[in-house]
Amino acid sequence: MGKLICDSTTSSPVIPWKDPTAAPAPAPSSIDAIAAVDLSDDILTAAATTTTTTTWDDVSGLEDQQKRHLQRLHAKGVLWKHPGNNNNNKICQNQNQEDDSSSAVVFRLSHGGDVEADGNCLFTASQKAMGLTEITARDLRRRTVKRFLEDLGSESGIERANIDAAIKHMYSPDLRSGWGIHVVQELKLLAKKVDRESLDSAIEELVNLGMQRELAAESIYKERCIAVDNGQNWAKYMSISGSPDDEYNIITLQYTEEGLLTVDENREGHAAAFGDDIAIECLATEFKREIYVVQAHGSDAMVDEDNCVFFLPHRPRSEICGPPFFLFMKGTGWCGAGGDHYEPLIAHSSSVVSHEKVALVL
């Protein structure tokens, strides 16, 4: 599963899909003369040579309008140009500045197949999209958390406060507001596995005093568990993969405007922390590559056909030393912000064509 936030402070603006044959923009300088990006042929071809792709007609859960746009993306390709010094990104030290600023490549995007919806899909899909064979999804999760903590330690006090506020907004929201946007809101809490027995005993004491079981559980968990409301606690949360060696279990309290709806106590300990925008940016920084989440929304999202597919770019916080990789998300409605499930996209590189002939310029 995955989690995207509409007002992310860590993502770049949405790039909607647009057929350039309808309204072609001026072509970038020198783009027709470039045969291919000179970054790393191994990186460009790794995913394509190690992963079996699926045609868009065979991908489940897509409407006809989505399939048409995705098939056009595959047929025409998307053009990516190394951003160089743009957007506050530094040029990789082992890259030539002049070459970087003009390097470009066309990617034809294929579906990389289903991944298990076990809460680890961001990392599983990223592993497949990058064609990694010796790094597991759990390795990617650990590296993501490590990168976050290292970057957090170097931030100013003001920036750390902004990060804490964004995390609190996502995982420990103020239940007095937000109901104009969300029907259900969640609080995420972390319970140490070794404390489970004492937590159960405390809940049972309140039940014996006449309190309803769910209200007793809510009270004890909110009092004794760790709220995911700052950077340090986000790192604890994002480390959870639903495996037996996790230190914490995830407790989820769901609310409607009327009050408590459900308490998910996760007694089997299988719940994993869903990847979010912060995790995606950390992955991008760790691998020094841009990550594009391609969202395909259906008619239930109330978007017209021309805008049912769009790209959400996530850029590394430092230099860019390789081509981007792509993830796919099938949105089920605008209110969910597409936060459903990540799947891999396999990017096949090809020679650069003119700006007017590609489906999109990233």
Coordinates of N, CA and C in Angstrom, one line a residue, residues 59-265:
V59 N -3.6 -5.2 -17.8 CA -3.5 -4.8 -16.4 C -4.9 -4.6 -15.8
S60 N -5.2 -5.3 -14.7 CA -6.5 -5.3 -14.1 C -6.9 -3.9 -13.5
G61 N -8.2 -3.6 -13.4 CA -8.6 -2.5 -12.6 C -8.5 -1.2 -13.4
L62 N -8.3 -1.2 -14.7 CA -8.2 0.0 -15.4 C -9.4 0.2 -16.3
E63 N -9.9 1.4 -16.5 CA -11.0 1.8 -17.4 C -10.4 2.0 -18.8
D64 N -11.3 2.0 -19.8 CA -10.8 2.1 -21.2 C -10.1 3.4 -21.4
Q65 N -10.6 4.5 -20.7 CA -9.9 5.8 -20.9 C -8.5 5.8 -20.4
Q66 N -8.3 5.1 -19.2 CA -7.0 5.0 -18.7 C -6.1 4.2 -19.6
K67 N -6.6 3.1 -20.1 CA -5.8 2.2 -20.9 C -5.3 3.0 -22.2
R68 N -6.2 3.8 -22.8 CA -5.9 4.5 -24.0 C -4.7 5.5 -23.7
H69 N -4.7 6.2 -22.6 CA -3.7 7.1 -22.3 C -2.4 6.4 -22.0
L70 N -2.4 5.3 -21.3 CA -1.2 4.6 -20.9 C -0.6 3.9 -22.1
Q71 N -1.4 3.4 -23.0 CA -0.9 2.9 -24.3 C -0.2 3.9 -25.1
R72 N -0.7 5.1 -25.1 CA -0.1 6.2 -25.8 C 1.2 6.6 -25.2
L73 N 1.3 6.6 -23.9 CA 2.5 6.8 -23.2 C 3.6 5.8 -23.6
H74 N 3.2 4.6 -23.7 CA 4.1 3.5 -24.1 C 4.5 3.7 -25.5
A75 N 3.6 4.0 -26.4 CA 3.9 4.1 -27.8 C 4.8 5.3 -28.2
K76 N 4.5 6.4 -27.6 CA 5.2 7.6 -27.9 C 6.4 7.9 -27.0
G77 N 6.3 7.5 -25.7 CA 7.3 7.7 -24.8 C 7.2 9.0 -24.1
V78 N 8.0 9.2 -23.0 CA 8.1 10.4 -22.3 C 9.6 10.9 -22.3
L79 N 9.8 12.1 -22.6 CA 11.1 12.6 -22.7 C 11.6 13.2 -21.4
W80 N 12.8 12.8 -20.9 CA 13.4 13.3 -19.7 C 14.7 13.9 -20.1
K81 N 14.9 15.1 -19.5 CA 16.1 15.8 -19.7 C 16.8 16.1 -18.4
H82 N 18.1 15.8 -18.2 CA 18.8 16.0 -17.0 C 18.6 17.4 -16.5
P83 N 18.1 17.7 -15.3 CA 17.8 19.1 -14.9 C 19.0 19.9 -14.6
G84 N 20.2 19.3 -14.5 CA 21.4 20.1 -14.2 C 21.3 20.8 -12.9
N85 N 21.5 22.2 -12.9 CA 21.4 23.0 -11.7 C 20.0 23.5 -11.4
N86 N 19.0 23.1 -12.2 CA 17.6 23.6 -12.0 C 17.1 23.0 -10.7
N87 N 16.1 23.7 -10.2 CA 15.3 23.2 -9.0 C 16.2 22.9 -7.8
N88 N 17.3 23.7 -7.7 CA 18.2 23.5 -6.5 C 19.0 22.2 -6.5
N89 N 19.0 21.5 -7.6 CA 19.7 20.2 -7.7 C 21.1 20.4 -8.1
K90 N 22.1 19.8 -7.4 CA 23.5 19.9 -7.8 C 23.8 18.8 -8.9
I91 N 24.8 19.1 -9.7 CA 25.2 18.1 -10.7 C 26.1 17.1 -10.0
C92 N 25.9 15.8 -10.3 CA 26.8 14.8 -9.8 C 28.2 15.1 -10.1
Q93 N 29.1 14.9 -9.1 CA 30.5 15.3 -9.2 C 31.2 14.5 -10.4
N94 N 30.7 13.3 -10.7 CA 31.4 12.5 -11.7 C 30.7 12.7 -13.1
Q95 N 29.9 13.7 -13.2 CA 29.2 14.0 -14.4 C 29.8 15.4 -15.0
N96 N 29.9 15.5 -16.3 CA 30.3 16.7 -16.9 C 29.1 17.7 -17.0
Q97 N 29.3 18.9 -16.5 CA 28.2 19.8 -16.4 C 27.6 20.1 -17.8
E98 N 28.4 20.3 -18.8 CA 27.9 20.7 -20.1 C 27.1 19.5 -20.7
D99 N 27.6 18.3 -20.5 CA 26.8 17.1 -21.0 C 25.5 16.9 -20.2
D100 N 25.6 17.1 -18.9 CA 24.4 16.9 -18.0 C 23.2 17.8 -18.4
S101 N 23.6 19.1 -18.7 CA 22.6 20.1 -18.9 C 21.8 19.9 -20.2
S102 N 22.4 19.1 -21.1 CA 21.7 18.8 -22.4 C 21.4 17.4 -22.6
S103 N 21.7 16.5 -21.7 CA 21.4 15.1 -21.8 C 19.9 14.8 -21.8
A104 N 19.4 14.0 -22.6 CA 18.0 13.6 -22.7 C 17.8 12.2 -23.2
V105 N 16.7 11.6 -22.8 CA 16.4 10.3 -23.2 C 14.9 10.1 -23.2
V106 N 14.4 9.3 -24.1 CA 12.9 9.0 -24.2 C 12.7 7.6 -23.5
F107 N 11.7 7.6 -22.6 CA 11.4 6.3 -21.9 C 10.0 5.9 -22.4
R108 N 9.9 4.6 -22.7 CA 8.6 4.0 -23.0 C 8.2 3.1 -21.8
L109 N 7.1 3.5 -21.2 CA 6.7 2.9 -19.9 C 5.8 1.7 -20.1
S110 N 6.2 0.6 -19.5 CA 5.4 -0.7 -19.4 C 5.1 -1.0 -18.0
H111 N 4.0 -1.7 -17.8 CA 3.7 -2.2 -16.5 C 4.6 -3.3 -16.0
G112 N 5.1 -3.2 -14.8 CA 6.1 -4.2 -14.4 C 5.5 -5.4 -13.6
G113 N 4.1 -5.5 -13.6 CA 3.5 -6.6 -12.9 C 3.0 -6.3 -11.5
D114 N 2.2 -7.1 -11.0 CA 1.6 -6.9 -9.7 C 2.7 -7.1 -8.6
V115 N 2.5 -6.4 -7.5 CA 3.3 -6.7 -6.3 C 2.3 -6.9 -5.1
E116 N 2.7 -7.6 -4.1 CA 1.8 -7.9 -3.0 C 1.4 -6.7 -2.2
A117 N 0.1 -6.6 -1.9 CA -0.5 -5.5 -1.2 C -0.3 -5.8 0.3
D118 N 0.9 -5.8 0.8 CA 1.2 -6.1 2.2 C 1.7 -4.9 3.0
G119 N 1.6 -3.7 2.4 CA 2.1 -2.5 3.1 C 3.5 -2.2 2.7
N120 N 4.2 -3.1 2.0 CA 5.6 -2.9 1.6 C 5.7 -2.5 0.1
C121 N 4.5 -2.2 -0.6 CA 4.5 -2.2 -2.0 C 5.4 -1.0 -2.6
L122 N 5.5 0.1 -1.8 CA 6.4 1.1 -2.4 C 7.8 0.6 -2.6
F123 N 8.3 -0.2 -1.6 CA 9.7 -0.6 -1.7 C 9.8 -1.8 -2.6
T124 N 8.8 -2.7 -2.7 CA 8.8 -3.8 -3.6 C 8.7 -3.3 -5.1
A125 N 7.8 -2.3 -5.3 CA 7.7 -1.8 -6.6 C 9.0 -1.0 -7.1
S126 N 9.6 -0.3 -6.1 CA 10.8 0.4 -6.4 C 11.9 -0.5 -6.8
Q127 N 12.0 -1.6 -6.0 CA 13.0 -2.6 -6.3 C 12.9 -3.1 -7.7
K128 N 11.7 -3.4 -8.2 CA 11.4 -4.0 -9.5 C 11.7 -2.9 -10.6
A129 N 11.2 -1.7 -10.3 CA 11.4 -0.6 -11.2 C 12.8 -0.3 -11.5
M130 N 13.7 -0.4 -10.5 CA 15.1 -0.1 -10.7 C 15.9 -1.4 -11.1
G131 N 15.2 -2.5 -11.2 CA 15.9 -3.7 -11.6 C 16.9 -4.2 -10.6
L132 N 16.7 -4.0 -9.3 CA 17.6 -4.5 -8.3 C 17.4 -5.9 -8.0
T133 N 18.5 -6.7 -8.1 CA 18.4 -8.1 -7.8 C 19.1 -8.5 -6.5
E134 N 20.0 -7.7 -6.0 CA 20.7 -8.1 -4.8 C 20.3 -7.3 -3.6
I135 N 19.3 -6.4 -3.8 CA 18.8 -5.5 -2.7 C 17.3 -5.9 -2.6
T136 N 16.9 -6.2 -1.4 CA 15.5 -6.6 -1.1 C 14.6 -5.4 -0.8
A137 N 13.3 -5.6 -0.8 CA 12.4 -4.5 -0.4 C 12.7 -4.0 1.0
R138 N 13.0 -5.0 1.9 CA 13.3 -4.6 3.3 C 14.6 -3.8 3.4
D139 N 15.5 -4.1 2.5 CA 16.8 -3.3 2.5 C 16.4 -1.9 2.1
L140 N 15.6 -1.7 1.1 CA 15.2 -0.4 0.6 C 14.5 0.4 1.8
R141 N 13.7 -0.3 2.5 CA 13.0 0.4 3.6 C 14.0 0.8 4.7
R142 N 15.0 0.0 5.0 CA 16.0 0.4 6.0 C 16.8 1.5 5.5
R143 N 17.2 1.5 4.2 CA 18.0 2.6 3.6 C 17.2 3.9 3.6
T144 N 15.9 3.8 3.4 CA 15.1 5.0 3.3 C 15.1 5.6 4.7
V145 N 14.8 4.8 5.8 CA 14.8 5.4 7.1 C 16.2 6.0 7.5
K146 N 17.2 5.3 7.2 CA 18.6 5.8 7.5 C 18.8 7.1 6.8
R147 N 18.5 7.2 5.5 CA 18.7 8.4 4.8 C 17.9 9.6 5.4
F148 N 16.6 9.3 5.9 CA 15.8 10.3 6.5 C 16.5 10.8 7.8
L149 N 16.9 9.9 8.6 CA 17.5 10.3 9.9 C 18.8 11.1 9.7
E150 N 19.6 10.7 8.7 CA 20.8 11.4 8.4 C 20.5 12.9 7.9
D151 N 19.5 13.0 7.0 CA 19.2 14.3 6.5 C 18.5 15.1 7.6
L152 N 17.7 14.5 8.5 CA 17.0 15.2 9.6 C 18.0 15.8 10.5
G153 N 19.1 15.1 10.8 CA 20.1 15.6 11.7 C 20.9 16.8 11.2
S154 N 20.8 17.0 9.9 CA 21.5 18.2 9.4 C 20.6 19.4 9.1
E155 N 19.3 19.2 9.4 CA 18.4 20.3 9.2 C 18.4 21.4 10.3
S156 N 18.0 22.6 9.9 CA 17.9 23.7 10.9 C 16.7 23.4 11.8
G157 N 16.6 24.1 12.9 CA 15.5 24.0 13.8 C 14.2 24.3 13.1
I158 N 14.1 25.3 12.3 CA 12.9 25.7 11.6 C 12.5 24.6 10.6
E159 N 13.4 24.0 9.9 CA 13.1 23.0 8.9 C 12.6 21.7 9.6
R160 N 13.2 21.4 10.7 CA 12.8 20.2 11.5 C 11.4 20.4 12.0
A161 N 11.1 21.6 12.4 CA 9.7 21.9 12.9 C 8.7 21.7 11.8
N162 N 9.1 22.2 10.6 CA 8.2 22.0 9.4 C 8.0 20.5 9.1
I163 N 9.1 19.7 9.2 CA 8.9 18.3 8.9 C 8.0 17.6 10.0
D164 N 8.2 18.0 11.3 CA 7.4 17.5 12.3 C 5.9 17.8 12.1
A165 N 5.7 19.0 11.7 CA 4.3 19.5 11.4 C 3.7 18.7 10.3
A166 N 4.4 18.4 9.2 CA 3.9 17.7 8.1 C 3.6 16.2 8.5
I167 N 4.4 15.6 9.3 CA 4.2 14.3 9.8 C 3.0 14.2 10.7
K168 N 2.9 15.1 11.6 CA 1.8 15.2 12.6 C 0.5 15.3 11.8
H169 N 0.5 16.1 10.8 CA -0.7 16.3 9.9 C -1.2 15.0 9.3
M170 N -0.2 14.2 8.9 CA -0.5 13.0 8.2 C -1.0 11.9 9.2
Y171 N -0.3 11.7 10.3 CA -0.4 10.5 11.1 C -1.0 10.8 12.5
S172 N -1.1 12.1 12.9 CA -1.7 12.4 14.2 C -2.5 13.7 14.1
P173 N -3.5 13.7 13.1 CA -4.1 15.0 12.8 C -5.0 15.5 13.9
D174 N -5.3 16.8 13.9 CA -6.2 17.4 14.8 C -7.6 17.0 14.4
L175 N -8.3 16.2 15.2 CA -9.6 15.7 14.9 C -10.7 16.7 15.0
R176 N -10.4 18.0 15.3 CA -11.4 19.0 15.4 C -11.6 19.7 14.0
S177 N -10.7 19.3 13.1 CA -10.8 19.9 11.7 C -10.6 18.8 10.7
G178 N -10.7 19.2 9.4 CA -10.4 18.3 8.3 C -11.6 17.5 7.8
W179 N -12.8 17.7 8.4 CA -13.9 16.9 8.0 C -14.5 17.3 6.7
G180 N -14.2 18.5 6.3 CA -14.7 18.9 4.9 C -14.0 18.2 3.8
I181 N -12.9 17.6 4.1 CA -12.1 16.8 3.1 C -12.2 15.3 3.3
H182 N -12.1 14.9 4.6 CA -12.1 13.4 4.8 C -13.3 13.0 5.6
V183 N -13.8 11.8 5.2 CA -14.9 11.2 5.9 C -14.4 10.5 7.1
V184 N -13.3 9.8 7.0 CA -12.6 9.1 8.0 C -11.2 9.6 8.2
Q185 N -10.8 9.8 9.4 CA -9.4 10.2 9.7 C -8.8 9.2 10.7
E186 N -7.5 9.0 10.6 CA -6.8 8.0 11.3 C -5.7 8.6 12.2
L187 N -5.5 8.0 13.4 CA -4.3 8.2 14.2 C -3.5 7.0 14.2
K188 N -2.2 7.1 13.9 CA -1.3 6.0 14.0 C -0.5 6.1 15.3
L189 N -0.4 4.9 16.0 CA 0.3 4.8 17.2 C 1.2 3.6 17.2
L190 N 2.3 3.7 17.9 CA 3.3 2.6 17.9 C 3.3 1.9 19.3
A191 N 3.0 0.6 19.3 CA 3.1 -0.1 20.6 C 4.3 -1.1 20.6
K192 N 5.1 -1.0 21.6 CA 6.2 -1.9 21.7 C 5.7 -3.3 21.9
K193 N 6.2 -4.3 21.1 CA 5.7 -5.6 21.2 C 5.9 -6.2 22.6
V194 N 6.9 -5.8 23.3 CA 7.2 -6.3 24.6 C 6.1 -5.8 25.6
D195 N 5.4 -4.7 25.2 CA 4.4 -4.1 26.1 C 3.0 -4.6 25.9
R196 N 2.8 -5.5 24.9 CA 1.5 -5.9 24.6 C 0.7 -6.5 25.7
E197 N 1.4 -7.3 26.5 CA 0.7 -8.0 27.7 C 0.2 -6.9 28.7
S198 N 1.1 -6.0 29.0 CA 0.7 -5.0 30.0 C -0.4 -4.1 29.4
L199 N -0.4 -3.8 28.2 CA -1.4 -3.0 27.5 C -2.8 -3.7 27.6
D200 N -2.8 -5.0 27.3 CA -4.0 -5.8 27.4 C -4.6 -5.8 28.8
S201 N -3.7 -5.9 29.8 CA -4.1 -5.9 31.2 C -4.7 -4.6 31.6
A202 N -4.2 -3.5 31.1 CA -4.7 -2.2 31.5 C -6.1 -2.0 30.8
I203 N -6.2 -2.5 29.6 CA -7.5 -2.4 28.9 C -8.6 -3.2 29.6
E204 N -8.2 -4.4 30.0 CA -9.1 -5.3 30.7 C -9.6 -4.7 32.1
E205 N -8.7 -3.9 32.7 CA -9.1 -3.3 34.0 C -10.2 -2.3 33.7
L206 N -10.1 -1.5 32.7 CA -11.1 -0.5 32.4 C -12.4 -1.2 31.9
V207 N -12.3 -2.3 31.2 CA -13.5 -3.0 30.8 C -14.2 -3.5 32.1
N208 N -13.5 -4.0 33.0 CA -14.1 -4.5 34.3 C -14.7 -3.4 35.1
L209 N -14.3 -2.2 34.8 CA -15.0 -1.1 35.5 C -16.2 -0.6 34.8
G210 N -16.5 -1.3 33.7 CA -17.7 -0.9 32.9 C -17.6 -0.2 31.7
M211 N -16.3 0.1 31.2 CA -16.1 0.8 30.0 C -16.2 -0.1 28.8
Q212 N -16.7 0.4 27.7 CA -16.8 -0.3 26.5 C -15.4 -0.7 26.0
R213 N -15.3 -1.9 25.4 CA -14.0 -2.4 25.1 C -13.2 -1.5 24.1
E214 N -13.8 -1.0 23.1 CA -13.1 -0.1 22.1 C -12.7 1.2 22.7
L215 N -13.6 1.7 23.6 CA -13.2 3.0 24.2 C -12.1 2.8 25.2
A216 N -12.1 1.7 25.9 CA -11.0 1.4 26.8 C -9.7 1.2 26.1
A217 N -9.8 0.5 24.9 CA -8.5 0.3 24.1 C -8.0 1.7 23.6
E218 N -8.9 2.5 23.1 CA -8.6 3.9 22.7 C -7.9 4.6 23.8
S219 N -8.4 4.6 25.0 CA -7.9 5.4 26.1 C -6.5 4.9 26.4
I220 N -6.3 3.6 26.5 CA -5.0 3.0 26.9 C -3.9 3.3 25.8
Y221 N -4.3 3.0 24.6 CA -3.3 3.2 23.5 C -2.9 4.6 23.4
K222 N -3.8 5.6 23.5 CA -3.5 7.0 23.3 C -2.6 7.4 24.5
E223 N -2.8 6.8 25.7 CA -2.0 7.2 26.9 C -0.6 6.6 26.9
R224 N -0.5 5.3 26.4 CA 0.8 4.6 26.6 C 1.6 4.3 25.3
C225 N 1.0 4.5 24.2 CA 1.7 4.3 23.0 C 2.3 5.5 22.4
I226 N 3.2 5.4 21.4 CA 3.9 6.5 20.8 C 3.1 7.0 19.6
A227 N 2.8 8.3 19.6 CA 2.1 8.9 18.5 C 3.2 9.2 17.4
V228 N 2.8 9.0 16.1 CA 3.6 9.3 15.0 C 3.4 10.8 14.7
D229 N 4.1 11.6 15.4 CA 3.9 13.1 15.3 C 5.2 13.9 15.1
N230 N 6.3 13.3 14.9 CA 7.6 14.0 14.6 C 8.5 13.1 13.8
G231 N 9.7 13.7 13.5 CA 10.6 12.9 12.6 C 11.1 11.7 13.2
Q232 N 11.5 11.7 14.5 CA 12.1 10.5 15.1 C 11.0 9.4 15.2
N233 N 9.8 9.7 15.5 CA 8.8 8.7 15.6 C 8.4 8.2 14.2
W234 N 8.4 9.1 13.2 CA 8.2 8.7 11.8 C 9.2 7.6 11.4
A235 N 10.5 7.8 11.8 CA 11.5 6.8 11.5 C 11.2 5.4 12.1
K236 N 10.7 5.5 13.4 CA 10.3 4.2 14.0 C 9.1 3.6 13.3
Y237 N 8.2 4.4 12.9 CA 7.0 3.9 12.2 C 7.4 3.3 10.8
M238 N 8.2 4.1 10.0 CA 8.5 3.6 8.7 C 9.4 2.4 8.7
S239 N 10.0 2.1 9.8 CA 10.9 0.9 9.9 C 10.0 -0.4 10.0
I240 N 8.8 -0.3 10.2 CA 7.9 -1.4 10.4 C 7.5 -2.1 9.1
S241 N 7.9 -3.3 8.9 CA 7.6 -4.0 7.7 C 6.6 -5.2 7.8
G242 N 6.1 -5.3 9.1 CA 5.1 -6.4 9.3 C 5.8 -7.7 9.5
S243 N 7.1 -7.7 9.9 CA 7.8 -9.0 10.1 C 8.0 -9.2 11.6
P244 N 8.3 -10.5 12.0 CA 8.4 -10.8 13.4 C 9.5 -10.0 14.1
D245 N 10.5 -9.6 13.4 CA 11.6 -8.9 14.2 C 11.3 -7.4 14.3
D246 N 10.2 -6.9 13.9 CA 9.8 -5.5 14.1 C 9.8 -5.2 15.6
E247 N 10.3 -4.0 16.0 CA 10.3 -3.7 17.5 C 8.9 -3.2 17.9
Y248 N 8.2 -2.6 17.0 CA 6.8 -2.0 17.3 C 5.8 -2.7 16.4
N249 N 4.5 -2.7 17.0 CA 3.3 -2.9 16.2 C 2.6 -1.6 16.0
I250 N 1.9 -1.6 14.8 CA 1.1 -0.4 14.5 C -0.3 -0.5 15.0
I251 N -0.7 0.5 15.8 CA -2.1 0.6 16.2 C -2.8 1.7 15.5
T252 N -4.0 1.5 14.9 CA -4.7 2.5 14.1 C -6.0 2.8 14.7
L253 N -6.2 4.0 15.1 CA -7.5 4.5 15.6 C -8.2 5.3 14.4
Q254 N -9.4 4.8 14.1 CA -10.2 5.5 13.0 C -11.3 6.3 13.6
Y255 N -11.5 7.5 13.0 CA -12.6 8.4 13.6 C -13.4 8.9 12.4
T256 N -14.7 9.1 12.7 CA -15.5 9.9 11.9 C -15.8 11.2 12.7
E257 N -16.5 12.1 12.1 CA -16.8 13.4 12.8 C -17.6 13.1 14.1
E258 N -18.3 12.0 14.1 CA -19.1 11.7 15.3 C -18.3 11.1 16.5
G259 N -17.1 10.6 16.1 CA -16.2 10.1 17.2 C -15.5 8.8 16.7
L260 N -15.1 8.0 17.7 CA -14.3 6.8 17.4 C -15.1 5.8 16.5
L261 N -14.5 5.3 15.4 CA -15.2 4.4 14.5 C -14.7 3.0 14.8
T262 N -13.4 2.7 14.7 CA -12.8 1.4 15.0 C -11.4 1.5 15.6
V263 N -11.0 0.5 16.2 CA -9.6 0.3 16.8 C -9.0 -0.9 16.1
D264 N -8.0 -0.7 15.3 CA -7.3 -1.8 14.7 C -6.1 -2.1 15.6
E265 N -6.2 -3.2 16.3 CA -5.1 -3.5 17.3 C -4.0 -4.3 16.7

